[in-house]
Structures are given as C-alpha cells and as structure tokens.
Amino acid sequence: MKFNYISPKRSQKIMNGIFIFSGVLTLSILIIILGYILINAVPILSFDFIFGQVIDAGKSGGISPMIVSSLYVTFISILIATPLGVGAAIYVTEYSKNGLLIRLIRFGAETLASIPSIVFGLFGLTFFVVFLNLGWSILSGGLVLAIMAIPTIFQVTEVSLSSVPSSYKEGSFGLGATKWQTICHVILPAAIPGIVTGIILGLTRSISEAAAVMYAVGSATTIPISMFDPGRPLPLHLYVLATEGVSLPNAYGTAAVLVIIVLIITFFTNYIVNRYQKKIMGN
C-alpha cells in the first residue's frame, strides 16, 4: 500500500509561503486601516485643529483639551499600574513557589485581561465615582485604566523575568550578592526590554480605551487643570463625534491624531529599548 506524502523540501517551501503570506497580510491590514484614516483626516488636520479649543461640542474648533485629557489619564494609569504589575511579577517569579496563591494570581490576571472594557467602566462608576466620591474626574478614569493595564504588564513582565538565564542568578549569588541585589542589578536590567514592552502594551491600551473611561472621567470639553477635574480623552471624543453624528470629518481627524500619538510613543520607546539592549550587550 502506497502513501502519498509531501517531501520535506516541498513542505518547507509551502510553510515558508504561508508564513510570508501571513506577515504580508498583517502588514497590509495595518497599512489599509492607517491609510483609510489618514486619507479621510488630511482635509481636517491643521495646527488650529490639533491645538485649538472645542467649539459647539466638537462640530468645529480643535481637540487640544482631549489630547491633554488623554495624556493625563494615561500617565496616571501607567504610574499606578507599572509598579503593581512589575512587583507582582517579581513576587511570582522570584519569591514564591508554584502553589495555590500563585495559581490564583495568574488566574486573576487572566480573568482581568479578558473582561470587557465596558465592565471596567461600570465598576469605575460605582466604586471610584460614587463609593469613593472621586466624581467624574481624570483620577477616576486613570484608576480604571490602571486596573485594565495591570494584567498586561504583569503577564509580559513575568515572561521576561522567567526568560532570564538561571546562570545570571547563580553567578550573582556566587559573588556574594543578596537576593534583592541580584534582582535589582542582574535580573531586572536583563529583563528591561520585555518589561518596557509590557508597559507599552498597557500604555497603548490605556490611551485608546473609550468604553472604560466613558462612565468615570466625565465628558467635559475643557482642559483639565487638576486630576480631580472631568475631561474627555480622545477615544471618548471620537466615540461621541461618530455615534452622535456631531462631525464625521472631525471624527476622522481625532482618530488620526490618536493613531499618530500611539505610533510616536511606540517608535520612541522601541528606539530607547534597542539602544539600551545594544548598550548592555557592549555594542
């Protein structure tokens, strides 16, 4: 009985083709989305639109208050989520055994990462806005986004810390360093690129969320002065413009500015990480 089979050489070519097609398709999707947004946004993008004040609820004028609100809530969320996510990952990888508590922490992080963002928004409304009496404010929105960013930072940081070769730790202990000194001066520097990647993922999720901040940050179209003032981040402003029929051209302009901010943050953080990697590798 004969079996038809594909030779290893041909199967390798087929798989190479599938992988190349997958990569090209992924890049094409990104280019199509960015191109569609930018083509529709070009007529509206101008200095006055980016740095101007909102007029008539967004029908005209600019979006500077929304840019300030977005940066404000994102900064607060990352400021809170980073130490908690990185600290939890250090505890799981370096200070504990694989017991029930660790499994519960991982299960909690996976569950938080899979909860729809609108649920976080409702939680923020009932807990931060009403129960803690923080009101519709930048702080309430930042806290909600911090809860959303923690599992992402935790999971990526845990993988990065686990991938540090054990010989690094053994060498540090062999030189007489304590566990904390080994973590600070050996493990964390080696895992910095992965940790920064987790922070970037959490940051980009925070800056692009609309549903999570809808019920917590308010919808004020003025520039927030303090963290207790209400605001309207770019994703929420985009949602309002598009769904309430305020101004579709301004919605495209807002979307373009949001995408450009995310691209700038991603580009510069990757640039810094690459330079850091070259530095620690001695290049």
Protein backbone atom coordinates (compact mmCIF):
# COMPACT_ATOMS: atom_id res chain seq x y z
CA MET A 1 0.00 0.00 0.00
CA LYS A 2 1.46 3.32 -1.08
CA PHE A 3 1.07 6.58 0.83
CA ASN A 4 1.22 9.90 -0.89
CA TYR A 5 3.32 12.32 1.05
CA ILE A 6 4.94 15.69 0.54
CA SER A 7 8.68 15.75 0.55
CA PRO A 8 10.36 17.71 3.38
CA LYS A 9 11.77 20.19 0.87
CA ARG A 10 8.35 20.90 -0.64
CA SER A 11 6.64 21.12 2.76
CA GLN A 12 9.30 23.64 3.84
CA LYS A 13 8.55 25.77 0.79
CA ILE A 14 4.80 25.58 1.47
CA MET A 15 5.22 26.64 5.09
CA ASN A 16 7.57 29.46 4.10
CA GLY A 17 4.93 30.70 1.70
CA ILE A 18 2.22 30.53 4.37
CA PHE A 19 4.36 32.44 6.86
CA ILE A 20 5.31 35.11 4.31
CA PHE A 21 1.66 35.46 3.31
CA SER A 22 0.63 35.83 6.96
CA GLY A 23 3.23 38.55 7.53
CA VAL A 24 2.32 40.44 4.37
CA LEU A 25 -1.40 40.16 5.16
CA THR A 26 -0.87 41.53 8.67
CA LEU A 27 1.17 44.46 7.36
CA SER A 28 -1.40 45.09 4.61
CA ILE A 29 -4.25 45.28 7.14
CA LEU A 30 -2.31 47.86 9.17
CA ILE A 31 -1.48 49.91 6.06
CA ILE A 32 -5.10 49.82 4.83
CA ILE A 33 -6.51 50.95 8.19
CA LEU A 34 -3.93 53.71 8.67
CA GLY A 35 -4.24 54.81 5.05
CA TYR A 36 -8.05 54.97 5.20
CA ILE A 37 -7.98 57.04 8.40
CA LEU A 38 -5.24 59.40 7.21
CA ILE A 39 -6.80 59.96 3.76
CA ASN A 40 -10.08 60.99 5.39
CA ALA A 41 -8.30 63.03 8.06
CA VAL A 42 -5.93 65.05 5.86
CA PRO A 43 -8.52 67.73 4.96
CA ILE A 44 -9.25 68.42 8.62
CA LEU A 45 -5.75 68.16 10.12
CA SER A 46 -4.22 71.54 10.81
CA PHE A 47 -2.46 73.46 13.55
CA ASP A 48 -5.77 75.00 14.68
CA PHE A 49 -7.45 71.58 14.82
CA ILE A 50 -4.73 69.99 16.94
CA PHE A 51 -4.07 72.91 19.28
CA GLY A 52 -7.42 74.72 19.18
CA GLN A 53 -10.29 74.71 21.65
CA VAL A 54 -13.53 72.81 21.15
CA ILE A 55 -16.35 74.80 19.59
CA ASP A 56 -20.02 73.79 19.52
CA ALA A 57 -19.47 70.38 21.18
CA GLY A 58 -16.92 69.34 18.57
CA LYS A 59 -18.68 70.40 15.37
CA SER A 60 -15.80 72.81 14.81
CA GLY A 61 -12.68 74.02 16.59
CA GLY A 62 -9.87 71.84 17.83
CA ILE A 63 -9.14 68.93 20.13
CA SER A 64 -6.39 70.19 22.46
CA PRO A 65 -8.45 69.54 25.65
CA MET A 66 -8.91 65.93 24.52
CA ILE A 67 -5.19 65.47 23.90
CA VAL A 68 -4.41 66.82 27.38
CA SER A 69 -7.07 64.59 28.94
CA SER A 70 -5.73 61.51 27.13
CA LEU A 71 -2.15 62.14 28.22
CA TYR A 72 -3.33 62.89 31.74
CA VAL A 73 -5.35 59.68 32.31
CA THR A 74 -2.71 57.57 30.54
CA PHE A 75 0.08 58.96 32.71
CA ILE A 76 -1.91 58.29 35.90
CA SER A 77 -2.81 54.76 34.82
CA ILE A 78 0.78 53.81 33.92
CA LEU A 79 2.12 55.47 37.07
CA ILE A 80 -0.14 53.22 39.16
CA ALA A 81 -0.15 50.04 37.04
CA THR A 82 3.61 49.73 36.39
CA PRO A 83 4.86 49.23 39.98
CA LEU A 84 1.91 46.94 40.79
CA GLY A 85 2.27 44.80 37.66
CA VAL A 86 6.08 44.58 37.83
CA GLY A 87 6.01 44.00 41.59
CA ALA A 88 3.50 41.15 41.26
CA ALA A 89 5.61 39.57 38.50
CA ILE A 90 8.76 39.79 40.66
CA TYR A 91 6.92 38.14 43.54
CA VAL A 92 5.59 35.33 41.35
CA THR A 93 8.91 34.57 39.66
CA GLU A 94 11.41 35.20 42.45
CA TYR A 95 9.81 35.00 45.88
CA SER A 96 7.22 32.25 45.76
CA LYS A 97 6.78 28.63 44.88
CA ASN A 98 4.21 27.42 42.40
CA GLY A 99 1.46 27.00 44.97
CA LEU A 100 -2.22 27.84 45.24
CA LEU A 101 -1.62 31.57 45.73
CA ILE A 102 0.45 31.81 42.55
CA ARG A 103 -2.17 29.95 40.55
CA LEU A 104 -4.82 32.29 41.92
CA ILE A 105 -2.73 35.37 40.99
CA ARG A 106 -2.27 34.08 37.43
CA PHE A 107 -5.94 33.15 37.17
CA GLY A 108 -6.90 36.62 38.41
CA ALA A 109 -4.63 38.31 35.87
CA GLU A 110 -6.00 36.18 33.01
CA THR A 111 -9.58 36.92 34.10
CA LEU A 112 -8.93 40.66 34.36
CA ALA A 113 -7.35 40.67 30.90
CA SER A 114 -10.43 39.02 29.38
CA ILE A 115 -13.12 41.20 30.99
CA PRO A 116 -14.80 43.59 28.50
CA SER A 117 -13.74 47.20 28.98
CA ILE A 118 -17.33 48.38 29.47
CA VAL A 119 -17.47 46.29 32.66
CA PHE A 120 -14.42 48.17 33.98
CA GLY A 121 -16.25 51.39 33.16
CA LEU A 122 -19.31 50.37 35.16
CA PHE A 123 -17.08 49.29 38.06
CA GLY A 124 -15.30 52.65 37.93
CA LEU A 125 -18.64 54.45 38.06
CA THR A 126 -19.94 52.58 41.09
CA PHE A 127 -16.66 52.28 43.03
CA PHE A 128 -14.45 55.27 42.24
CA VAL A 129 -17.04 57.86 41.20
CA VAL A 130 -19.83 57.03 43.68
CA PHE A 131 -18.43 54.95 46.56
CA LEU A 132 -15.07 56.75 46.94
CA ASN A 133 -16.74 60.03 45.94
CA LEU A 134 -13.99 60.93 43.46
CA GLY A 135 -16.62 62.13 41.00
CA TRP A 136 -16.27 62.17 37.22
CA SER A 137 -12.60 63.05 37.06
CA ILE A 138 -9.27 62.37 35.45
CA LEU A 139 -8.25 60.44 38.58
CA SER A 140 -11.27 58.11 38.36
CA GLY A 141 -10.56 57.44 34.69
CA GLY A 142 -6.85 56.86 35.37
CA LEU A 143 -7.63 54.37 38.15
CA VAL A 144 -9.98 52.41 35.88
CA LEU A 145 -7.36 52.28 33.14
CA ALA A 146 -4.71 51.25 35.67
CA ILE A 147 -6.78 48.20 36.63
CA MET A 148 -7.03 47.31 32.94
CA ALA A 149 -3.28 47.74 32.34
CA ILE A 150 -2.06 45.75 35.35
CA PRO A 151 -2.67 42.23 33.92
CA THR A 152 -0.94 43.11 30.64
CA ILE A 153 2.14 44.49 32.40
CA PHE A 154 2.14 41.58 34.87
CA GLN A 155 1.93 38.83 32.23
CA VAL A 156 4.58 40.27 29.91
CA THR A 157 6.93 41.07 32.82
CA GLU A 158 6.54 37.56 34.25
CA VAL A 159 7.54 36.03 30.92
CA SER A 160 10.51 38.40 30.64
CA LEU A 161 11.75 37.66 34.16
CA SER A 162 11.33 33.90 33.65
CA SER A 163 13.39 34.04 30.45
CA VAL A 164 16.47 35.46 32.22
CA PRO A 165 19.05 32.60 32.26
CA SER A 166 19.47 30.99 35.68
CA SER A 167 23.25 31.27 35.24
CA TYR A 168 22.90 35.04 35.76
CA LYS A 169 21.41 34.49 39.21
CA GLU A 170 23.84 31.72 40.09
CA GLY A 171 26.76 33.94 39.13
CA SER A 172 25.41 36.80 41.23
CA PHE A 173 24.84 34.57 44.25
CA GLY A 174 28.30 33.10 43.75
CA LEU A 175 29.78 36.60 44.10
CA GLY A 176 28.02 37.02 47.43
CA ALA A 177 25.11 39.22 46.32
CA THR A 178 21.83 39.02 48.20
CA LYS A 179 18.56 38.09 46.54
CA TRP A 180 17.40 41.71 46.40
CA GLN A 181 20.75 42.87 44.97
CA THR A 182 20.52 40.12 42.35
CA ILE A 183 17.02 41.20 41.38
CA CYS A 184 17.92 44.90 41.19
CA HIS A 185 21.30 44.67 39.49
CA VAL A 186 21.11 41.47 37.43
CA ILE A 187 17.60 40.21 36.72
CA LEU A 188 15.71 43.47 36.19
CA PRO A 189 18.34 45.02 33.85
CA ALA A 190 18.38 41.84 31.76
CA ALA A 191 14.56 41.83 31.56
CA ILE A 192 14.14 45.56 30.91
CA PRO A 193 13.29 45.22 27.18
CA GLY A 194 10.43 42.81 27.94
CA ILE A 195 9.20 44.91 30.87
CA VAL A 196 9.15 48.03 28.70
CA THR A 197 7.22 46.11 26.05
CA GLY A 198 4.60 45.22 28.66
CA ILE A 199 4.39 48.85 29.77
CA ILE A 200 3.97 49.97 26.15
CA LEU A 201 1.15 47.47 25.63
CA GLY A 202 -0.55 48.69 28.79
CA LEU A 203 0.02 52.30 27.80
CA THR A 204 -1.40 51.91 24.30
CA ARG A 205 -4.43 50.09 25.71
CA SER A 206 -4.97 52.90 28.20
CA ILE A 207 -4.67 55.70 25.67
CA SER A 208 -7.07 54.03 23.21
CA GLU A 209 -9.87 52.97 25.56
CA ALA A 210 -13.24 54.71 25.30
CA ALA A 211 -15.73 52.38 26.97
CA ALA A 212 -13.70 52.07 30.17
CA VAL A 213 -13.49 55.81 30.78
CA MET A 214 -16.97 56.69 29.50
CA TYR A 215 -18.58 56.38 32.94
CA ALA A 216 -15.63 57.54 35.05
CA VAL A 217 -13.93 60.54 33.50
CA GLY A 218 -16.93 62.64 32.52
CA SER A 219 -17.28 64.40 29.20
CA ALA A 220 -16.02 67.94 29.79
CA THR A 221 -14.63 69.69 26.72
CA THR A 222 -12.33 71.97 28.71
CA ILE A 223 -8.68 71.39 29.57
CA PRO A 224 -8.43 69.64 32.96
CA ILE A 225 -6.25 71.58 35.38
CA SER A 226 -6.08 69.05 38.22
CA MET A 227 -6.64 65.31 38.41
CA PHE A 228 -9.99 65.93 40.08
CA ASP A 229 -11.37 67.79 37.06
CA PRO A 230 -13.50 65.97 34.48
CA GLY A 231 -12.19 65.51 30.97
CA ARG A 232 -12.84 63.87 27.64
CA PRO A 233 -9.98 61.69 26.31
CA LEU A 234 -9.53 61.32 22.56
CA PRO A 235 -11.21 57.87 22.23
CA LEU A 236 -14.31 59.11 24.05
CA HIS A 237 -14.39 62.28 21.94
CA LEU A 238 -14.09 60.16 18.80
CA TYR A 239 -16.95 57.94 20.01
CA VAL A 240 -19.18 60.97 20.67
CA LEU A 241 -18.40 62.60 17.33
CA ALA A 242 -19.05 59.43 15.35
CA THR A 243 -22.04 57.91 17.16
CA GLU A 244 -23.99 61.12 17.81
CA GLY A 245 -23.43 62.45 14.31
CA VAL A 246 -21.69 65.61 15.54
CA SER A 247 -19.00 65.73 12.86
CA LEU A 248 -17.65 62.77 10.89
CA PRO A 249 -14.69 64.75 9.42
CA ASN A 250 -13.64 65.77 12.93
CA ALA A 251 -14.00 62.14 14.00
CA TYR A 252 -11.51 61.10 11.32
CA GLY A 253 -9.17 63.90 12.39
CA THR A 254 -9.41 62.79 16.03
CA ALA A 255 -8.75 59.18 15.05
CA ALA A 256 -5.69 60.22 13.05
CA VAL A 257 -4.25 62.22 15.96
CA LEU A 258 -4.86 59.26 18.31
CA VAL A 259 -3.10 56.85 15.95
CA ILE A 260 -0.18 59.25 15.45
CA ILE A 261 0.28 59.62 19.22
CA VAL A 262 0.32 55.81 19.64
CA LEU A 263 2.81 55.45 16.78
CA ILE A 264 5.10 58.14 18.23
CA ILE A 265 5.06 56.53 21.69
CA THR A 266 5.71 53.06 20.25
CA PHE A 267 8.51 54.30 17.98
CA PHE A 268 10.42 56.21 20.64
CA THR A 269 10.08 53.53 23.31
CA ASN A 270 11.30 50.86 20.87
CA TYR A 271 14.20 53.13 19.92
CA ILE A 272 15.17 53.59 23.57
CA VAL A 273 14.87 49.84 24.26
CA ASN A 274 17.04 48.98 21.25
CA ARG A 275 19.70 51.46 22.35
CA TYR A 276 19.58 50.00 25.87
CA GLN A 277 19.96 46.46 24.53
CA LYS A 278 22.97 47.48 22.46
CA LYS A 279 24.47 49.20 25.47
CA ILE A 280 24.15 46.19 27.80
CA MET A 281 25.45 43.90 25.04
CA GLY A 282 28.53 46.11 24.73
CA ASN A 283 27.84 47.42 21.20
